[in-house]
mmCIF file of C-alpha atoms in Angstrom:
data_model
loop_
_atom_site.group_PDB
_atom_site.id
_atom_site.type_symbol
_atom_site.label_atom_id
_atom_site.label_comp_id
_atom_site.label_asym_id
_atom_site.label_seq_id
_atom_site.Cartn_x
_atom_site.Cartn_y
_atom_site.Cartn_z
ATOM 1 C CA MET A 20 143.408 -16.777 180.129
ATOM 2 C CA LYS A 21 140.288 -18.880 180.596
ATOM 3 C CA SER A 22 142.399 -21.975 181.219
ATOM 4 C CA THR A 23 145.966 -22.798 182.271
ATOM 5 C CA THR A 24 146.300 -26.142 180.509
ATOM 6 C CA SER A 25 149.340 -26.766 178.318
ATOM 7 C CA ASN A 26 147.361 -26.252 175.099
ATOM 8 C CA PHE A 27 146.013 -22.871 176.213
ATOM 9 C CA VAL A 28 149.459 -21.720 177.363
ATOM 10 C CA ILE A 29 151.047 -22.878 174.100
ATOM 11 C CA ASN A 30 148.444 -21.008 172.025
ATOM 12 C CA ALA A 31 148.974 -17.860 174.099
ATOM 13 C CA LEU A 32 152.744 -18.086 173.578
ATOM 14 C CA LYS A 33 152.240 -18.610 169.844
ATOM 15 C CA ASP A 34 150.448 -15.239 169.700
ATOM 16 C CA VAL A 35 153.280 -13.542 171.602
ATOM 17 C CA PHE A 36 156.011 -15.240 169.551
ATOM 18 C CA SER A 37 154.304 -14.261 166.284
ATOM 19 C CA LEU A 38 154.501 -10.589 167.311
ATOM 20 C CA PHE A 39 157.931 -10.416 168.930
ATOM 21 C CA GLY A 40 159.680 -13.677 168.077
ATOM 22 C CA PRO A 41 160.597 -16.428 170.553
ATOM 23 C CA PRO A 42 162.948 -15.579 173.442
ATOM 24 C CA SER A 43 166.260 -17.308 173.993
ATOM 25 C CA CYS A 44 165.180 -18.440 177.470
ATOM 26 C CA LEU A 45 161.861 -18.874 179.268
ATOM 27 C CA VAL A 46 161.712 -19.196 183.063
ATOM 28 C CA SER A 47 158.733 -20.841 184.739
ATOM 29 C CA ASP A 48 157.725 -22.659 187.894
ATOM 30 C CA ASN A 49 157.038 -26.404 187.973
ATOM 31 C CA GLY A 50 153.321 -26.257 187.242
ATOM 32 C CA PRO A 51 151.991 -29.252 185.263
ATOM 33 C CA GLN A 52 151.263 -27.063 182.246
ATOM 34 C CA PHE A 53 154.963 -26.121 182.088
ATOM 35 C CA THR A 54 156.399 -29.609 182.664
ATOM 36 C CA SER A 55 154.205 -31.483 180.191
ATOM 37 C CA PHE A 56 155.675 -33.246 177.166
ATOM 38 C CA GLU A 57 153.643 -31.032 174.797
ATOM 39 C CA PHE A 58 154.984 -27.816 176.332
ATOM 40 C CA GLU A 59 158.605 -28.984 176.305
ATOM 41 C CA THR A 60 158.255 -30.140 172.691
ATOM 42 C CA PHE A 61 156.778 -26.780 171.676
ATOM 43 C CA LEU A 62 159.638 -24.798 173.257
ATOM 44 C CA ARG A 63 162.309 -27.033 171.729
ATOM 45 C CA GLY A 64 160.702 -26.528 168.331
ATOM 46 C CA CYS A 65 160.934 -22.751 168.849
ATOM 47 C CA GLY A 66 164.573 -22.949 169.978
ATOM 48 C CA VAL A 67 163.715 -21.723 173.479
ATOM 49 C CA ASN A 68 165.759 -22.840 176.479
ATOM 50 C CA HIS A 69 163.300 -23.705 179.262
ATOM 51 C CA MET A 70 164.579 -23.070 182.789
ATOM 52 C CA LYS A 71 162.407 -24.132 185.724
ATOM 53 C CA SER A 72 162.833 -22.820 189.244
ATOM 54 C CA PRO A 73 163.662 -25.457 191.890
ATOM 55 C CA PRO A 74 160.591 -27.088 193.493
ATOM 56 C CA TYR A 75 159.506 -25.688 196.883
ATOM 57 C CA HIS A 76 161.665 -22.590 196.346
ATOM 58 C CA PRO A 77 159.661 -19.903 194.473
ATOM 59 C CA GLN A 78 162.208 -17.265 195.578
ATOM 60 C CA SER A 79 164.574 -18.673 192.920
ATOM 61 C CA ASN A 80 162.465 -16.913 190.328
ATOM 62 C CA GLY A 81 163.059 -13.632 192.132
ATOM 63 C CA LEU A 82 162.195 -11.252 189.308
ATOM 64 C CA CYS A 83 158.784 -12.835 188.790
ATOM 65 C CA GLU A 84 158.128 -12.994 192.525
ATOM 66 C CA ARG A 85 158.886 -9.277 192.909
ATOM 67 C CA PHE A 86 156.763 -8.376 189.891
ATOM 68 C CA VAL A 87 153.790 -10.371 191.205
ATOM 69 C CA ARG A 88 154.090 -8.607 194.572
ATOM 70 C CA THR A 89 154.292 -5.184 192.896
ATOM 71 C CA PHE A 90 151.419 -6.080 190.577
ATOM 72 C CA LYS A 91 149.109 -7.158 193.398
ATOM 73 C CA ASN A 92 149.860 -4.134 195.569
ATOM 74 C CA SER A 93 149.428 -1.636 192.732
ATOM 75 C CA VAL A 94 146.289 -3.185 191.260
ATOM 76 C CA LEU A 95 144.632 -3.352 194.683
ATOM 77 C CA LYS A 96 145.315 0.359 195.157
ATOM 78 C CA GLY A 97 143.933 1.060 191.701
ATOM 79 C CA LEU A 98 140.693 -0.707 192.557
ATOM 80 C CA ASP A 99 139.777 2.200 194.823
ATOM 81 C CA SER A 100 138.850 4.253 191.771
ATOM 82 C CA ASN A 101 138.702 1.671 188.949
ATOM 83 C CA ASN A 102 137.318 -1.772 188.316
ATOM 84 C CA LEU A 103 139.736 -4.655 187.765
ATOM 85 C CA LYS A 104 139.398 -4.468 183.977
ATOM 86 C CA ASP A 105 140.655 -0.856 183.982
ATOM 87 C CA ALA A 106 143.150 -1.177 186.853
ATOM 88 C CA ILE A 107 145.300 -3.860 185.196
ATOM 89 C CA PRO A 108 146.109 -2.057 181.893
ATOM 90 C CA GLU A 109 146.641 1.211 183.785
ATOM 91 C CA PHE A 110 149.201 -0.448 186.051
ATOM 92 C CA LEU A 111 150.964 -2.172 183.135
ATOM 93 C CA SER A 112 151.201 1.100 181.211
ATOM 94 C CA GLU A 113 152.851 2.901 184.126
ATOM 95 C CA TYR A 114 155.106 -0.038 185.003
ATOM 96 C CA ARG A 115 156.440 -0.411 181.460
ATOM 97 C CA ALA A 116 157.119 3.323 181.188
ATOM 98 C CA SER A 117 158.902 3.587 184.555
ATOM 99 C CA PRO A 118 162.711 3.399 184.899
ATOM 100 C CA HIS A 119 164.019 0.357 186.788
ATOM 101 C CA PRO A 120 167.238 0.138 188.840
ATOM 102 C CA SER A 121 167.868 -3.387 187.525
ATOM 103 C CA LEU A 122 167.777 -1.990 183.959
ATOM 104 C CA GLU A 123 170.371 0.706 184.720
ATOM 105 C CA GLY A 124 167.673 3.336 185.038
ATOM 106 C CA GLU A 125 165.963 2.596 181.727
ATOM 107 C CA SER A 126 162.332 1.596 181.328
ATOM 108 C CA PRO A 127 161.170 -1.756 179.888
ATOM 109 C CA SER A 128 159.408 0.040 177.035
ATOM 110 C CA TYR A 129 162.557 1.937 176.020
ATOM 111 C CA LEU A 130 164.733 -1.175 175.993
ATOM 112 C CA PHE A 131 162.122 -3.164 174.098
ATOM 113 C CA LEU A 132 160.845 -0.563 171.608
ATOM 114 C CA GLY A 133 163.831 1.766 171.408
ATOM 115 C CA ARG A 134 161.656 4.705 172.459
ATOM 116 C CA GLN A 135 159.958 5.926 175.621
ATOM 117 C CA ILE A 136 156.176 5.540 175.640
ATOM 118 C CA LYS A 137 154.127 8.403 177.046
ATOM 119 C CA SER A 138 152.474 7.898 180.414
ATOM 120 C CA LYS A 139 150.903 9.877 183.251
ATOM 121 C CA ILE A 140 154.383 10.333 184.695
ATOM 122 C CA ASP A 141 155.168 12.776 181.868
ATOM 123 C CA ILE A 142 152.272 15.006 182.913
ATOM 124 C CA ILE A 143 153.715 15.817 186.338
ATOM 125 C CA LYS A 144 157.207 16.630 184.975
ATOM 126 C CA TYR A 145 158.933 14.036 187.144
ATOM 127 C CA THR A 146 162.477 12.827 186.511
ATOM 128 C CA PRO A 147 162.667 9.494 188.375
ATOM 129 C CA LYS A 148 165.930 8.425 186.736
ATOM 130 C CA GLU A 149 167.879 10.959 188.834
ATOM 131 C CA ASN A 150 166.306 9.619 192.021
ATOM 132 C CA LEU A 151 167.247 6.005 191.348
ATOM 133 C CA ASN A 152 170.881 6.378 192.430
ATOM 134 C CA LYS A 153 170.234 6.085 196.144
ATOM 135 C CA PRO A 154 167.964 3.012 196.077
ATOM 136 C CA LYS A 155 170.302 1.368 193.578
ATOM 137 C CA ASP A 156 173.264 1.855 195.922
ATOM 138 C CA GLU A 157 171.237 0.516 198.817
ATOM 139 C CA VAL A 158 170.288 -2.580 196.846
ATOM 140 C CA GLU A 159 173.902 -3.195 195.809
ATOM 141 C CA ASN A 160 175.186 -2.778 199.370
ATOM 142 C CA LYS A 161 172.503 -5.090 200.692
ATOM 143 C CA GLY A 162 173.509 -7.723 198.163
ATOM 144 C CA LYS A 163 177.168 -7.471 199.169
ATOM 145 C CA SER A 164 176.304 -8.125 202.808
ATOM 146 C CA ARG A 165 174.667 -11.452 201.973
ATOM 147 C CA LYS A 166 177.580 -13.665 201.007
ATOM 148 C CA ARG A 167 176.884 -17.186 199.848
ATOM 149 C CA LYS A 168 179.249 -20.078 199.426
ATOM 150 C CA ILE A 169 179.549 -21.008 195.763
ATOM 151 C CA PHE A 170 179.603 -24.738 195.052
ATOM 152 C CA LYS A 171 181.870 -26.301 192.443
ATOM 153 C CA ILE A 172 181.404 -29.355 190.253
ATOM 154 C CA ASP A 173 181.838 -32.613 192.238
ATOM 155 C CA ASP A 174 181.356 -30.892 195.614
ATOM 156 C CA LEU A 175 179.709 -33.267 198.088
ATOM 157 C CA ILE A 176 176.551 -31.793 199.573
ATOM 158 C CA TRP A 177 173.448 -32.390 201.641
ATOM 159 C CA ALA A 178 170.291 -31.622 199.617
ATOM 160 C CA ARG A 179 166.957 -30.649 201.165
ATOM 161 C CA HIS A 180 164.459 -33.499 200.777
ATOM 162 C CA TYR A 181 160.723 -32.815 200.962
ATOM 163 C CA THR A 182 159.342 -36.366 200.941
ATOM 164 C CA GLY A 183 160.057 -39.310 203.211
ATOM 165 C CA ASN A 184 161.576 -39.319 206.678
ATOM 166 C CA ASP A 185 164.987 -37.847 205.832
ATOM 167 C CA LYS A 186 164.950 -34.062 205.501
ATOM 168 C CA TRP A 187 168.522 -33.981 204.125
ATOM 169 C CA VAL A 188 170.022 -36.542 201.745
ATOM 170 C CA LYS A 189 173.516 -36.996 200.319
ATOM 171 C CA GLY A 190 174.358 -35.806 196.832
ATOM 172 C CA ARG A 191 177.005 -34.390 194.494
ATOM 173 C CA VAL A 192 176.999 -31.193 192.423
ATOM 174 C CA ILE A 193 177.264 -32.025 188.718
ATOM 175 C CA GLU A 194 176.286 -28.729 187.036
ATOM 176 C CA ASP A 195 176.181 -25.026 187.876
ATOM 177 C CA LYS A 196 173.139 -23.622 186.066
ATOM 178 C CA GLY A 197 173.721 -20.046 187.248
ATOM 179 C CA ASP A 198 171.786 -17.745 189.590
ATOM 180 C CA TYR A 199 172.667 -20.021 192.550
ATOM 181 C CA ILE A 200 170.880 -22.984 190.972
ATOM 182 C CA TYR A 201 172.602 -26.369 190.697
ATOM 183 C CA ARG A 202 171.920 -29.782 189.188
ATOM 184 C CA VAL A 203 172.619 -32.446 191.784
ATOM 185 C CA GLU A 204 173.124 -36.207 191.496
ATOM 186 C CA MET A 205 171.630 -37.942 194.513
ATOM 187 C CA GLU A 206 173.075 -40.984 196.268
ATOM 188 C CA ASP A 207 170.367 -43.220 194.777
ATOM 189 C CA GLY A 208 171.342 -42.164 191.227
ATOM 190 C CA SER A 209 168.463 -39.735 190.693
ATOM 191 C CA PHE A 210 168.893 -36.084 189.720
ATOM 192 C CA LYS A 211 167.294 -32.877 190.970
ATOM 193 C CA ILE A 212 167.520 -29.118 190.486
ATOM 194 C CA SER A 213 168.172 -27.230 193.734
ATOM 195 C CA HIS A 214 168.745 -23.652 194.813
ATOM 196 C CA ILE A 215 171.811 -22.976 196.957
ATOM 197 C CA ASP A 216 169.492 -22.321 199.915
ATOM 198 C CA GLN A 217 168.409 -25.959 199.609
ATOM 199 C CA LEU A 218 171.997 -27.255 199.793
ATOM 200 C CA ARG A 219 174.717 -27.474 202.419
ATOM 201 C CA SER A 220 178.282 -28.676 202.174
ATOM 202 C CA ARG A 221 179.514 -32.070 203.333
ATOM 203 C CA GLY A 222 183.093 -30.759 203.189
ATOM 204 C CA ASN A 223 185.111 -28.734 205.683
ATOM 205 C CA TYR A 224 183.395 -25.426 204.933
ATOM 206 C CA GLN A 225 179.965 -24.143 205.867
ATOM 207 C CA LEU A 226 177.586 -21.780 204.095
ATOM 208 C CA ARG A 227 178.187 -18.290 205.429
ATOM 209 C CA SER A 228 174.597 -17.200 205.467
ATOM 210 C CA ARG A 229 171.155 -18.682 205.840
ATOM 211 C CA SER A 230 172.734 -22.029 206.743
ATOM 212 C CA PRO A 231 170.602 -24.679 208.434
ATOM 213 C CA SER A 232 171.807 -26.307 211.640
ATOM 214 C CA PRO A 233 174.646 -28.869 211.299
ATOM 215 C CA VAL A 234 173.762 -32.398 210.289
ATOM 216 C CA LYS A 235 175.536 -35.435 211.673
ATOM 217 C CA GLU A 236 176.417 -38.268 209.337
ATOM 218 C CA ASP A 237 175.510 -41.801 210.361
#
């Protein structure tokens, strides 16, 4: 897009929604174009639930982060033989036709269109679906080894604070929004959305992994 203002983003989404219909949920970061009144009003009018990743924690939107990394790496490789205008659609064509472990071995195009689109992969007679078992198992085992403490409603916590002198402030969990994201009521009565990596317990238990050093209460 030539611009990333709210109006340009809204018009781009209107084109997409007119072709495929609005989604049930849209995930974005906290860019001003996504947090504006106009954008929120537009999504509500389309019946779309808008979920924003916690500030200062882009890893919360893991799927997008991984796609951006894959996109950059693949497009840069494609620039060796193509210009940027040709490299992008070529990458998207192959990506959408390729099976994904997170989609149980199906491709995005098959799940979306109900049929497999033809790509260069078909030319070399490759069957990647059979080779996805091992990486899928490795991903599942890796996920099992990283245990996180799950917070419950009304749990007392320390929340990571990015402004002011105090790096950690007192709060209380008031909503579990899923995917390790929580809505927290702060001691001053304000509210914030935080990822579990940005929280620690004020109770008798500690986070089992990726926990910051203990904090002493005054």
